[in-house]
Structures are given as structure tokens and as C-alpha cells.
Amino acid sequence: MERAKSIIAALAVAACLPYLVLKLVWLTGGRLGIPEGSRLLDSGATMWILNALTVAMDGTVIVLVLALTRPWGRRLPAAVLALPLWIACGLLGPIAVAFPLQTLYGALSGSTGGGSGGDGGADKLLEGWVWTLVYTGFTVQALTLSSLFVLYVRNRWGALLRSPLHLGGTEPDSTPRWHRYGFAAAVLVALPCVAGHAVRMADATTDSRITDATFLLYLFAALAAVAKLLRTGGAERRSTARLWPTLAAAWTGSGVLACWGGWLLLGALTGGGRALGQETTGAALLTYSCQTLVGLLLATLAAPRLRHRAQLSTPRPVSGATARQHA
């Protein structure tokens, strides 16, 4: 297993390098992969700052790979790893689903353009090989980082994740009121998000339809998973279902919604998204804002439930008197 982890870690780091090299070339004034007439050449300081930010984000992936594979990573507090891993899963999750589907559709239909690469000619943003190289790297990052994350979590919290979804009598008899209100708010905020992505799917290229459908898939999965986490078993018998599938859906889905919604909102508000052809209408801003808020609400609701379950799964220390009685 250690050899397999080393191979996976090496693949993850190698998948980060093409993107890092391209971004560093662009940050230093190079134009590798940027054709004449691209809007990126006139994007100004905003795009430079966003490029620097994405370099830091991709570099963080390498740090996470080390934390998930080196002995010192096992000693890190859970909170130190949770936030960057949640963000990484959120940003890479849709790419791992949408990009292979877009590639498959392009291969079957003989399409050479698509939503990622622009329309060609003077409006072409980047050379086609750049999109393929970068998004292939992202897909490999998603697969390898998630594999390392699964192995790390299994070794450190395997007993918790294999536990039943509901523990029966050890759980409270009812869901706290603020949890119910919070989930109802998340459902209401999700409605404009669903409508926005549905409208975009009705009038968009196939690549864009696949992207919007992917966001809707993660949205519905996250809502269903958090609803299951919040539902308490009370005095009922234990659930036969395990905790980990529901937790994985809530974790990834909330991360996708919050992180991608926030990233698209940042691009729209700073003007960087406009250079990439991102839609920045009022309806788009509403969709991005609602998507971000839904992800944050669902993560806020799921986190206390996970902490509660972790406390129930932690062995309690035995007092001296109790130990003597059992002896």
C-alpha cells in the first residue's frame, strides 16, 4: 500500500506541473499557448492577480499530497486539513465529471471547438492543446488526490466512516430547530440556482450544458445527503446503511457549490471572468451567489452532525472507580 501511495502521489504532483509552468510563463510576460487576438492579451492586472492566485491554489495541492502521504500529515489537526481539502474537492469535482463527458462528446461528434476553447479565429482565447493539457491535468489531480484522501481518512477515521448512518438510541429524538430552519433556507436559496442553470442549459453549447448539468447533479446530491445526515433516528434501531457514502456526497457537493459558485462570482465581479467569456449578467450573478450560499449553508449544517458523530465514536476514558468495579 505504501508503494501504491507513493505512485499515486507522484502522479498527482506530475499532474500539477503543466498548469504551474503555463501560469508562471504567463505571469512573467510569456505568451505560450495564447494566440494573436486573444482577449487574454488585454486583460490587464486583474487577470495577472487571478493567475497568481491559481498558482498558489495549485501549489497547495502539492502540499496536500505531501500531508496525505507523509508521517507528519497524520499528526496534523483535522481542522488544518479539512478546509483546503474541502476547497480542493469542490473545485476539482465538477472537472472530473464534466471534462471526460465533454471530451467523449467531442470525439463522437467530431467537434473541435466547444465551450472550453472558444470559437476560434480572432476570438480564440487559448490554443486547443492548452485546454486539453490543463483539464487533463485537473482530472488526474482530482482522481489521485481523492484516492489519497480516501486512504488517509480510512486509516485515521475508518471506524467512524464505517459506522451506521443512524445510531438509534444514542442520537437525539429530534433534529434541532435551527437545523430544520437552516435546511429549509438552503432549499429556498437553491431554487434560483436550479432555475439559472436550467435556463442556461436551454440556450447554450453542448459543453456548457454538460457543465450546468454537472452543477445540478452535485446540488441535488448535496441536498439529499445533508437531509439524510440531519434526520435523526431517535430510539429507533440502527440504520443498516453506512455513514461514509452520505458524508462523501455532502462533503463533495457542498464544496462544489460553495467553491465554484464563489470562484465564478469572483471572476464576474472583478472582470476576470469576462476575459474568459464568462456570463456576467444579473441573472448569472444571482445564480452564482445562490450557488455559493447553498454550499455554505449545507456545509454549516453538516459540520455539527459530523462532530457529534465523531464524539459518539470516541471511546470515553474509564474512571478509576469504574475500572475497579469491573475488575
Short mmCIF file of the C-alpha atoms (twelve columns), coordinates in Angstrom:
data_MODEL
# 
_entry.id   MODEL 
# 
loop_
_atom_site.group_PDB 
_atom_site.id 
_atom_site.type_symbol 
_atom_site.label_atom_id 
_atom_site.label_alt_id 
_atom_site.label_comp_id 
_atom_site.label_asym_id 
_atom_site.label_seq_id 
_atom_site.Cartn_x 
_atom_site.Cartn_y 
_atom_site.Cartn_z 
_atom_site.pdbx_PDB_model_num 
ATOM 1   C CA . MET A 1   0.000   0.000  0.000   1 
ATOM 2   C CA . GLU A 2   2.832   2.426  0.771   1 
ATOM 3   C CA . ARG A 3   4.301   1.832  -2.680  1 
ATOM 4   C CA . ALA A 4   0.910   2.428  -4.270  1 
ATOM 5   C CA . LYS A 5   0.511   5.660  -2.289  1 
ATOM 6   C CA . SER A 6   3.919   6.834  -3.470  1 
ATOM 7   C CA . ILE A 7   2.987   6.174  -7.102  1 
ATOM 8   C CA . ILE A 8   -0.345  7.986  -6.732  1 
ATOM 9   C CA . ALA A 9   1.386   10.910 -5.027  1 
ATOM 10  C CA . ALA A 10  3.942   11.153 -7.834  1 
ATOM 11  C CA . LEU A 11  1.140   11.182 -10.427 1 
ATOM 12  C CA . ALA A 12  -0.669  13.924 -8.510  1 
ATOM 13  C CA . VAL A 13  2.422   16.139 -8.366  1 
ATOM 14  C CA . ALA A 14  3.201   15.486 -12.044 1 
ATOM 15  C CA . ALA A 15  -0.374  16.474 -12.953 1 
ATOM 16  C CA . CYS A 16  0.142   19.860 -11.254 1 
ATOM 17  C CA . LEU A 17  3.314   20.751 -13.149 1 
ATOM 18  C CA . PRO A 18  1.918   21.626 -16.635 1 
ATOM 19  C CA . TYR A 19  -0.558  24.091 -15.162 1 
ATOM 20  C CA . LEU A 20  2.066   25.631 -12.876 1 
ATOM 21  C CA . VAL A 21  4.550   26.023 -15.722 1 
ATOM 22  C CA . LEU A 22  1.981   27.664 -18.005 1 
ATOM 23  C CA . LYS A 23  0.835   30.069 -15.322 1 
ATOM 24  C CA . LEU A 24  4.392   31.030 -14.372 1 
ATOM 25  C CA . VAL A 25  5.180   31.686 -18.052 1 
ATOM 26  C CA . TRP A 26  2.140   33.963 -18.320 1 
ATOM 27  C CA . LEU A 27  2.946   35.739 -15.052 1 
ATOM 28  C CA . THR A 28  6.419   36.572 -16.347 1 
ATOM 29  C CA . GLY A 29  5.088   38.017 -19.611 1 
ATOM 30  C CA . GLY A 30  5.235   34.930 -21.830 1 
ATOM 31  C CA . ARG A 31  2.511   34.115 -24.361 1 
ATOM 32  C CA . LEU A 32  2.868   30.346 -24.640 1 
ATOM 33  C CA . GLY A 33  -0.428  28.914 -25.904 1 
ATOM 34  C CA . ILE A 34  -2.073  32.350 -26.291 1 
ATOM 35  C CA . PRO A 35  -2.852  33.115 -29.948 1 
ATOM 36  C CA . GLU A 36  -2.831  36.539 -31.588 1 
ATOM 37  C CA . GLY A 37  -6.026  38.493 -30.982 1 
ATOM 38  C CA . SER A 38  -6.902  36.670 -27.733 1 
ATOM 39  C CA . ARG A 39  -8.780  38.754 -25.185 1 
ATOM 40  C CA . LEU A 40  -6.351  37.490 -22.558 1 
ATOM 41  C CA . LEU A 41  -3.647  39.760 -24.007 1 
ATOM 42  C CA . ASP A 42  -5.686  42.815 -22.987 1 
ATOM 43  C CA . SER A 43  -6.980  41.565 -19.639 1 
ATOM 44  C CA . GLY A 44  -4.668  43.763 -17.557 1 
ATOM 45  C CA . ALA A 45  -3.733  43.470 -13.890 1 
ATOM 46  C CA . THR A 46  -6.910  41.640 -12.863 1 
ATOM 47  C CA . MET A 47  -6.038  38.524 -14.847 1 
ATOM 48  C CA . TRP A 48  -2.440  38.682 -13.548 1 
ATOM 49  C CA . ILE A 49  -3.743  38.616 -9.966  1 
ATOM 50  C CA . LEU A 50  -6.133  35.752 -10.720 1 
ATOM 51  C CA . ASN A 51  -3.289  33.816 -12.366 1 
ATOM 52  C CA . ALA A 52  -1.133  34.341 -9.278  1 
ATOM 53  C CA . LEU A 53  -3.999  33.122 -7.106  1 
ATOM 54  C CA . THR A 54  -4.419  29.953 -9.178  1 
ATOM 55  C CA . VAL A 55  -0.672  29.274 -8.958  1 
ATOM 56  C CA . ALA A 56  -0.982  29.396 -5.160  1 
ATOM 57  C CA . MET A 57  -4.012  27.096 -5.301  1 
ATOM 58  C CA . ASP A 58  -2.247  24.525 -7.488  1 
ATOM 59  C CA . GLY A 59  0.806   24.704 -5.248  1 
ATOM 60  C CA . THR A 60  -1.464  23.971 -2.286  1 
ATOM 61  C CA . VAL A 61  -2.477  20.721 -3.973  1 
ATOM 62  C CA . ILE A 62  1.159   19.594 -3.839  1 
ATOM 63  C CA . VAL A 63  1.309   20.448 -0.123  1 
ATOM 64  C CA . LEU A 64  -1.897  18.462 0.443   1 
ATOM 65  C CA . VAL A 65  -0.433  15.469 -1.390  1 
ATOM 66  C CA . LEU A 66  2.539   15.534 0.970   1 
ATOM 67  C CA . ALA A 67  0.294   15.916 4.019   1 
ATOM 68  C CA . LEU A 68  -1.763  12.897 2.966   1 
ATOM 69  C CA . THR A 69  1.254   10.662 2.378   1 
ATOM 70  C CA . ARG A 70  3.973   11.702 4.840   1 
ATOM 71  C CA . PRO A 71  4.050   10.693 8.546   1 
ATOM 72  C CA . TRP A 72  3.800   14.312 9.733   1 
ATOM 73  C CA . GLY A 73  0.440   14.576 7.987   1 
ATOM 74  C CA . ARG A 74  -1.095  12.095 10.447  1 
ATOM 75  C CA . ARG A 75  -0.258  14.462 13.310  1 
ATOM 76  C CA . LEU A 76  -1.969  17.493 11.805  1 
ATOM 77  C CA . PRO A 77  -5.226  18.608 13.452  1 
ATOM 78  C CA . ALA A 78  -8.258  17.634 11.407  1 
ATOM 79  C CA . ALA A 79  -9.320  21.271 11.026  1 
ATOM 80  C CA . VAL A 80  -6.000  22.181 9.368   1 
ATOM 81  C CA . LEU A 81  -6.605  19.678 6.576   1 
ATOM 82  C CA . ALA A 82  -10.385 19.944 6.332   1 
ATOM 83  C CA . LEU A 83  -10.742 23.398 4.762   1 
ATOM 84  C CA . PRO A 84  -8.101  23.118 1.970   1 
ATOM 85  C CA . LEU A 85  -9.238  19.578 1.142   1 
ATOM 86  C CA . TRP A 86  -12.870 20.686 1.039   1 
ATOM 87  C CA . ILE A 87  -11.935 23.507 -1.337  1 
ATOM 88  C CA . ALA A 88  -9.806  21.195 -3.498  1 
ATOM 89  C CA . CYS A 89  -12.572 18.600 -3.742  1 
ATOM 90  C CA . GLY A 90  -15.061 21.343 -4.539  1 
ATOM 91  C CA . LEU A 91  -13.013 22.862 -7.363  1 
ATOM 92  C CA . LEU A 92  -11.821 19.599 -8.903  1 
ATOM 93  C CA . GLY A 93  -15.057 17.624 -8.526  1 
ATOM 94  C CA . PRO A 94  -17.003 19.115 -11.468 1 
ATOM 95  C CA . ILE A 95  -13.964 18.913 -13.746 1 
ATOM 96  C CA . ALA A 96  -13.573 15.199 -13.054 1 
ATOM 97  C CA . VAL A 97  -17.176 14.654 -14.194 1 
ATOM 98  C CA . ALA A 98  -17.725 17.260 -16.924 1 
ATOM 99  C CA . PHE A 99  -14.392 17.207 -18.782 1 
ATOM 100 C CA . PRO A 100 -14.400 13.462 -19.630 1 
ATOM 101 C CA . LEU A 101 -18.018 13.775 -20.828 1 
ATOM 102 C CA . GLN A 102 -17.157 16.819 -22.950 1 
ATOM 103 C CA . THR A 103 -14.149 15.002 -24.394 1 
ATOM 104 C CA . LEU A 104 -16.224 11.916 -25.169 1 
ATOM 105 C CA . TYR A 105 -18.907 14.004 -26.850 1 
ATOM 106 C CA . GLY A 106 -16.281 15.847 -28.901 1 
ATOM 107 C CA . ALA A 107 -14.747 12.554 -30.018 1 
ATOM 108 C CA . LEU A 108 -18.103 11.052 -31.001 1 
ATOM 109 C CA . SER A 109 -19.402 14.162 -32.755 1 
ATOM 110 C CA . GLY A 110 -16.130 15.161 -34.391 1 
ATOM 111 C CA . SER A 111 -16.335 18.601 -32.744 1 
ATOM 112 C CA . THR A 112 -13.058 20.512 -32.421 1 
ATOM 113 C CA . GLY A 113 -14.318 23.619 -30.640 1 
ATOM 114 C CA . GLY A 114 -16.639 23.573 -27.681 1 
ATOM 115 C CA . GLY A 115 -17.374 25.689 -24.690 1 
ATOM 116 C CA . SER A 116 -13.873 25.486 -23.279 1 
ATOM 117 C CA . GLY A 117 -11.795 26.502 -26.159 1 
ATOM 118 C CA . GLY A 118 -13.665 29.440 -27.598 1 
ATOM 119 C CA . ASP A 119 -14.895 29.911 -31.133 1 
ATOM 120 C CA . GLY A 120 -11.588 30.053 -32.938 1 
ATOM 121 C CA . GLY A 121 -10.220 32.867 -35.091 1 
ATOM 122 C CA . ALA A 122 -9.685  36.298 -33.557 1 
ATOM 123 C CA . ASP A 123 -11.898 35.452 -30.554 1 
ATOM 124 C CA . LYS A 124 -9.989  32.333 -29.644 1 
ATOM 125 C CA . LEU A 125 -8.757  32.544 -26.053 1 
ATOM 126 C CA . LEU A 126 -6.150  29.780 -25.988 1 
ATOM 127 C CA . GLU A 127 -4.743  27.154 -28.305 1 
ATOM 128 C CA . GLY A 128 -6.688  23.919 -28.201 1 
ATOM 129 C CA . TRP A 129 -3.782  21.938 -26.741 1 
ATOM 130 C CA . VAL A 130 -3.754  24.233 -23.681 1 
ATOM 131 C CA . TRP A 131 -7.320  23.333 -22.718 1 
ATOM 132 C CA . THR A 132 -6.642  19.631 -23.230 1 
ATOM 133 C CA . LEU A 133 -3.389  19.689 -21.254 1 
ATOM 134 C CA . VAL A 134 -4.745  21.748 -18.366 1 
ATOM 135 C CA . TYR A 135 -8.057  19.953 -17.914 1 
ATOM 136 C CA . THR A 136 -6.481  16.534 -18.298 1 
ATOM 137 C CA . GLY A 137 -4.116  17.545 -15.501 1 
ATOM 138 C CA . PHE A 138 -7.041  18.703 -13.377 1 
ATOM 139 C CA . THR A 139 -8.838  15.398 -13.934 1 
ATOM 140 C CA . VAL A 140 -5.752  13.419 -12.904 1 
ATOM 141 C CA . GLN A 141 -5.377  15.687 -9.860  1 
ATOM 142 C CA . ALA A 142 -8.988  15.001 -8.886  1 
ATOM 143 C CA . LEU A 143 -8.607  11.229 -9.182  1 
ATOM 144 C CA . THR A 144 -5.246  10.978 -7.437  1 
ATOM 145 C CA . LEU A 145 -5.962  13.477 -4.657  1 
ATOM 146 C CA . SER A 146 -9.307  11.852 -3.891  1 
ATOM 147 C CA . SER A 147 -7.630  8.413  -3.797  1 
ATOM 148 C CA . LEU A 148 -5.016  9.648  -1.330  1 
ATOM 149 C CA . PHE A 149 -7.727  11.372 0.700   1 
ATOM 150 C CA . VAL A 150 -9.761  8.157  0.902   1 
ATOM 151 C CA . LEU A 151 -6.716  6.174  2.069   1 
ATOM 152 C CA . TYR A 152 -5.829  8.838  4.641   1 
ATOM 153 C CA . VAL A 153 -9.363  9.036  6.028   1 
ATOM 154 C CA . ARG A 154 -9.705  5.255  6.121   1 
ATOM 155 C CA . ASN A 155 -6.530  4.923  8.170   1 
ATOM 156 C CA . ARG A 156 -7.311  7.784  10.555  1 
ATOM 157 C CA . TRP A 157 -11.117 7.700  10.911  1 
ATOM 158 C CA . GLY A 158 -12.069 4.372  9.385   1 
ATOM 159 C CA . ALA A 159 -14.199 3.235  12.335  1 
ATOM 160 C CA . LEU A 160 -16.274 6.416  12.211  1 
ATOM 161 C CA . LEU A 161 -16.908 6.211  8.471   1 
ATOM 162 C CA . ARG A 162 -17.849 2.532  8.625   1 
ATOM 163 C CA . SER A 163 -20.351 3.189  11.410  1 
ATOM 164 C CA . PRO A 164 -24.102 3.147  10.656  1 
ATOM 165 C CA . LEU A 165 -25.707 6.258  9.228   1 
ATOM 166 C CA . HIS A 166 -28.027 6.423  12.248  1 
ATOM 167 C CA . LEU A 167 -27.108 5.012  15.649  1 
ATOM 168 C CA . GLY A 168 -30.586 4.617  17.087  1 
ATOM 169 C CA . GLY A 169 -30.943 5.320  20.808  1 
ATOM 170 C CA . THR A 170 -27.660 7.217  21.149  1 
ATOM 171 C CA . GLU A 171 -28.978 10.004 18.906  1 
ATOM 172 C CA . PRO A 172 -31.318 12.839 19.951  1 
ATOM 173 C CA . ASP A 173 -35.027 12.266 19.447  1 
ATOM 174 C CA . SER A 174 -35.463 15.243 17.137  1 
ATOM 175 C CA . THR A 175 -33.450 17.480 14.848  1 
ATOM 176 C CA . PRO A 176 -32.592 20.866 16.445  1 
ATOM 177 C CA . ARG A 177 -34.887 23.635 15.273  1 
ATOM 178 C CA . TRP A 178 -32.091 25.730 13.749  1 
ATOM 179 C CA . HIS A 179 -31.062 22.735 11.640  1 
ATOM 180 C CA . ARG A 180 -34.571 22.463 10.227  1 
ATOM 181 C CA . TYR A 181 -34.780 26.188 9.529   1 
ATOM 182 C CA . GLY A 182 -31.302 26.205 8.015   1 
ATOM 183 C CA . PHE A 183 -32.098 23.338 5.673   1 
ATOM 184 C CA . ALA A 184 -35.380 24.966 4.638   1 
ATOM 185 C CA . ALA A 185 -33.427 28.153 3.848   1 
ATOM 186 C CA . ALA A 186 -30.932 26.138 1.790   1 
ATOM 187 C CA . VAL A 187 -33.769 24.624 -0.262  1 
ATOM 188 C CA . LEU A 188 -35.313 28.051 -0.899  1 
ATOM 189 C CA . VAL A 189 -31.969 29.569 -1.921  1 
ATOM 190 C CA . ALA A 190 -31.342 26.591 -4.205  1 
ATOM 191 C CA . LEU A 191 -34.431 27.348 -6.308  1 
ATOM 192 C CA . PRO A 192 -32.929 30.361 -8.172  1 
ATOM 193 C CA . CYS A 193 -29.747 28.345 -8.650  1 
ATOM 194 C CA . VAL A 194 -31.665 25.462 -10.229 1 
ATOM 195 C CA . ALA A 195 -33.620 27.872 -12.415 1 
ATOM 196 C CA . GLY A 196 -30.461 29.683 -13.527 1 
ATOM 197 C CA . HIS A 197 -28.646 26.519 -14.574 1 
ATOM 198 C CA . ALA A 198 -31.783 25.138 -16.267 1 
ATOM 199 C CA . VAL A 199 -32.214 28.307 -18.331 1 
ATOM 200 C CA . ARG A 200 -28.545 28.230 -19.350 1 
ATOM 201 C CA . MET A 201 -28.895 24.594 -20.418 1 
ATOM 202 C CA . ALA A 202 -31.777 25.525 -22.720 1 
ATOM 203 C CA . ASP A 203 -29.700 28.036 -24.682 1 
ATOM 204 C CA . ALA A 204 -26.040 27.007 -24.654 1 
ATOM 205 C CA . THR A 205 -23.441 24.869 -26.376 1 
ATOM 206 C CA . THR A 206 -23.227 21.189 -25.535 1 
ATOM 207 C CA . ASP A 207 -20.103 21.725 -23.416 1 
ATOM 208 C CA . SER A 208 -21.914 24.361 -21.363 1 
ATOM 209 C CA . ARG A 209 -24.958 22.127 -20.966 1 
ATOM 210 C CA . ILE A 210 -22.754 19.372 -19.572 1 
ATOM 211 C CA . THR A 211 -21.184 21.837 -17.114 1 
ATOM 212 C CA . ASP A 212 -24.555 23.147 -15.896 1 
ATOM 213 C CA . ALA A 213 -25.947 19.625 -15.631 1 
ATOM 214 C CA . THR A 214 -22.930 18.664 -13.529 1 
ATOM 215 C CA . PHE A 215 -23.578 21.535 -11.119 1 
ATOM 216 C CA . LEU A 216 -27.227 20.477 -10.803 1 
ATOM 217 C CA . LEU A 217 -26.137 16.883 -10.139 1 
ATOM 218 C CA . TYR A 218 -23.924 17.987 -7.255  1 
ATOM 219 C CA . LEU A 219 -26.658 20.316 -5.956  1 
ATOM 220 C CA . PHE A 220 -29.299 17.592 -5.726  1 
ATOM 221 C CA . ALA A 221 -26.792 15.090 -4.299  1 
ATOM 222 C CA . ALA A 222 -25.712 17.556 -1.586  1 
ATOM 223 C CA . LEU A 223 -29.299 18.416 -0.610  1 
ATOM 224 C CA . ALA A 224 -30.262 14.749 -0.372  1 
ATOM 225 C CA . ALA A 225 -27.141 13.827 1.598   1 
ATOM 226 C CA . VAL A 226 -27.467 16.641 4.151   1 
ATOM 227 C CA . ALA A 227 -31.159 15.824 4.589   1 
ATOM 228 C CA . LYS A 228 -30.185 12.247 5.452   1 
ATOM 229 C CA . LEU A 229 -27.490 13.438 7.873   1 
ATOM 230 C CA . LEU A 230 -29.929 15.731 9.680   1 
ATOM 231 C CA . ARG A 231 -32.630 13.096 10.010  1 
ATOM 232 C CA . THR A 232 -32.246 11.567 13.463  1 
ATOM 233 C CA . GLY A 233 -33.054 8.008  14.390  1 
ATOM 234 C CA . GLY A 234 -34.180 8.688  17.973  1 
ATOM 235 C CA . ALA A 235 -34.965 5.441  19.753  1 
ATOM 236 C CA . GLU A 236 -35.265 3.502  16.517  1 
ATOM 237 C CA . ARG A 237 -32.885 0.714  15.708  1 
ATOM 238 C CA . ARG A 238 -29.597 1.378  13.969  1 
ATOM 239 C CA . SER A 239 -29.547 2.074  10.269  1 
ATOM 240 C CA . THR A 240 -28.167 -0.636 8.005   1 
ATOM 241 C CA . ALA A 241 -26.655 1.997  5.694   1 
ATOM 242 C CA . ARG A 242 -23.121 3.215  6.391   1 
ATOM 243 C CA . LEU A 243 -22.187 6.798  7.139   1 
ATOM 244 C CA . TRP A 244 -19.445 7.283  4.541   1 
ATOM 245 C CA . PRO A 245 -21.477 7.425  1.264   1 
ATOM 246 C CA . THR A 246 -23.808 10.087 2.635   1 
ATOM 247 C CA . LEU A 247 -20.944 12.019 4.192   1 
ATOM 248 C CA . ALA A 248 -18.936 11.891 0.942   1 
ATOM 249 C CA . ALA A 249 -21.890 13.262 -1.044  1 
ATOM 250 C CA . ALA A 250 -22.477 16.067 1.474   1 
ATOM 251 C CA . TRP A 251 -18.766 16.919 1.628   1 
ATOM 252 C CA . THR A 252 -18.153 16.991 -2.118  1 
ATOM 253 C CA . GLY A 253 -21.487 18.501 -3.090  1 
ATOM 254 C CA . SER A 254 -21.321 21.392 -0.629  1 
ATOM 255 C CA . GLY A 255 -17.713 22.056 -1.653  1 
ATOM 256 C CA . VAL A 256 -18.582 22.129 -5.361  1 
ATOM 257 C CA . LEU A 257 -21.457 24.539 -4.812  1 
ATOM 258 C CA . ALA A 258 -19.650 26.924 -2.464  1 
ATOM 259 C CA . CYS A 259 -16.212 26.943 -4.114  1 
ATOM 260 C CA . TRP A 260 -17.240 27.031 -7.770  1 
ATOM 261 C CA . GLY A 261 -20.032 29.478 -7.057  1 
ATOM 262 C CA . GLY A 262 -17.583 31.697 -5.199  1 
ATOM 263 C CA . TRP A 263 -14.958 31.412 -7.939  1 
ATOM 264 C CA . LEU A 264 -17.441 32.309 -10.687 1 
ATOM 265 C CA . LEU A 265 -18.751 35.173 -8.584  1 
ATOM 266 C CA . LEU A 266 -15.206 36.444 -8.024  1 
ATOM 267 C CA . GLY A 267 -14.491 36.318 -11.753 1 
ATOM 268 C CA . ALA A 268 -17.696 38.155 -12.592 1 
ATOM 269 C CA . LEU A 269 -17.205 40.913 -10.015 1 
ATOM 270 C CA . THR A 270 -13.527 41.533 -10.805 1 
ATOM 271 C CA . GLY A 271 -13.924 41.406 -14.568 1 
ATOM 272 C CA . GLY A 272 -11.532 38.476 -14.940 1 
ATOM 273 C CA . GLY A 273 -14.361 36.157 -15.944 1 
ATOM 274 C CA . ARG A 274 -15.355 38.476 -18.775 1 
ATOM 275 C CA . ALA A 275 -11.963 37.929 -20.415 1 
ATOM 276 C CA . LEU A 276 -12.697 34.192 -20.420 1 
ATOM 277 C CA . GLY A 277 -16.131 34.655 -21.943 1 
ATOM 278 C CA . GLN A 278 -17.968 34.085 -18.647 1 
ATOM 279 C CA . GLU A 279 -21.558 35.300 -18.464 1 
ATOM 280 C CA . THR A 280 -21.835 38.306 -16.133 1 
ATOM 281 C CA . THR A 281 -25.499 39.307 -16.443 1 
ATOM 282 C CA . GLY A 282 -27.680 39.972 -13.424 1 
ATOM 283 C CA . ALA A 283 -29.236 36.520 -13.731 1 
ATOM 284 C CA . ALA A 284 -25.781 34.915 -13.797 1 
ATOM 285 C CA . LEU A 285 -24.692 36.851 -10.697 1 
ATOM 286 C CA . LEU A 286 -27.844 35.704 -8.893  1 
ATOM 287 C CA . THR A 287 -27.133 32.087 -9.869  1 
ATOM 288 C CA . TYR A 288 -23.513 32.260 -8.687  1 
ATOM 289 C CA . SER A 289 -24.491 33.971 -5.422  1 
ATOM 290 C CA . CYS A 290 -27.231 31.449 -4.622  1 
ATOM 291 C CA . GLN A 291 -24.951 28.538 -5.510  1 
ATOM 292 C CA . THR A 292 -22.277 29.831 -3.123  1 
ATOM 293 C CA . LEU A 293 -24.771 30.438 -0.329  1 
ATOM 294 C CA . VAL A 294 -26.363 26.990 -0.682  1 
ATOM 295 C CA . GLY A 295 -22.956 25.311 -0.437  1 
ATOM 296 C CA . LEU A 296 -22.006 27.284 2.665   1 
ATOM 297 C CA . LEU A 297 -25.368 26.603 4.333   1 
ATOM 298 C CA . LEU A 298 -25.165 22.859 3.680   1 
ATOM 299 C CA . ALA A 299 -21.577 22.692 4.945   1 
ATOM 300 C CA . THR A 300 -22.567 24.632 8.076   1 
ATOM 301 C CA . LEU A 301 -25.403 22.190 8.735   1 
ATOM 302 C CA . ALA A 302 -23.367 19.042 8.103   1 
ATOM 303 C CA . ALA A 303 -20.304 20.014 10.176  1 
ATOM 304 C CA . PRO A 304 -22.004 19.856 13.630  1 
ATOM 305 C CA . ARG A 305 -23.560 16.493 12.810  1 
ATOM 306 C CA . LEU A 306 -20.153 15.123 11.882  1 
ATOM 307 C CA . ARG A 307 -18.578 16.483 15.074  1 
ATOM 308 C CA . HIS A 308 -21.381 14.917 17.120  1 
ATOM 309 C CA . ARG A 309 -20.884 11.550 15.460  1 
ATOM 310 C CA . ALA A 310 -17.130 11.753 15.997  1 
ATOM 311 C CA . GLN A 311 -17.703 12.381 19.717  1 
ATOM 312 C CA . LEU A 312 -20.042 9.385  19.945  1 
ATOM 313 C CA . SER A 313 -17.426 7.213  18.237  1 
ATOM 314 C CA . THR A 314 -14.573 8.333  20.527  1 
ATOM 315 C CA . PRO A 315 -14.003 5.901  23.417  1 
ATOM 316 C CA . ARG A 316 -14.681 7.560  26.770  1 
ATOM 317 C CA . PRO A 317 -11.932 7.365  29.417  1 
ATOM 318 C CA . VAL A 318 -12.717 4.922  32.210  1 
ATOM 319 C CA . SER A 319 -12.508 6.332  35.736  1 
ATOM 320 C CA . GLY A 320 -10.575 4.548  38.433  1 
ATOM 321 C CA . ALA A 321 -13.684 3.616  40.415  1 
ATOM 322 C CA . THR A 322 -15.375 2.192  37.362  1 
ATOM 323 C CA . ALA A 323 -12.260 0.243  36.467  1 
ATOM 324 C CA . ARG A 324 -12.112 -1.282 39.978  1 
ATOM 325 C CA . GLN A 325 -15.770 -2.271 39.775  1 
ATOM 326 C CA . HIS A 326 -15.203 -4.084 36.503  1 
ATOM 327 C CA . ALA A 327 -12.080 -5.688 37.909  1 
# 
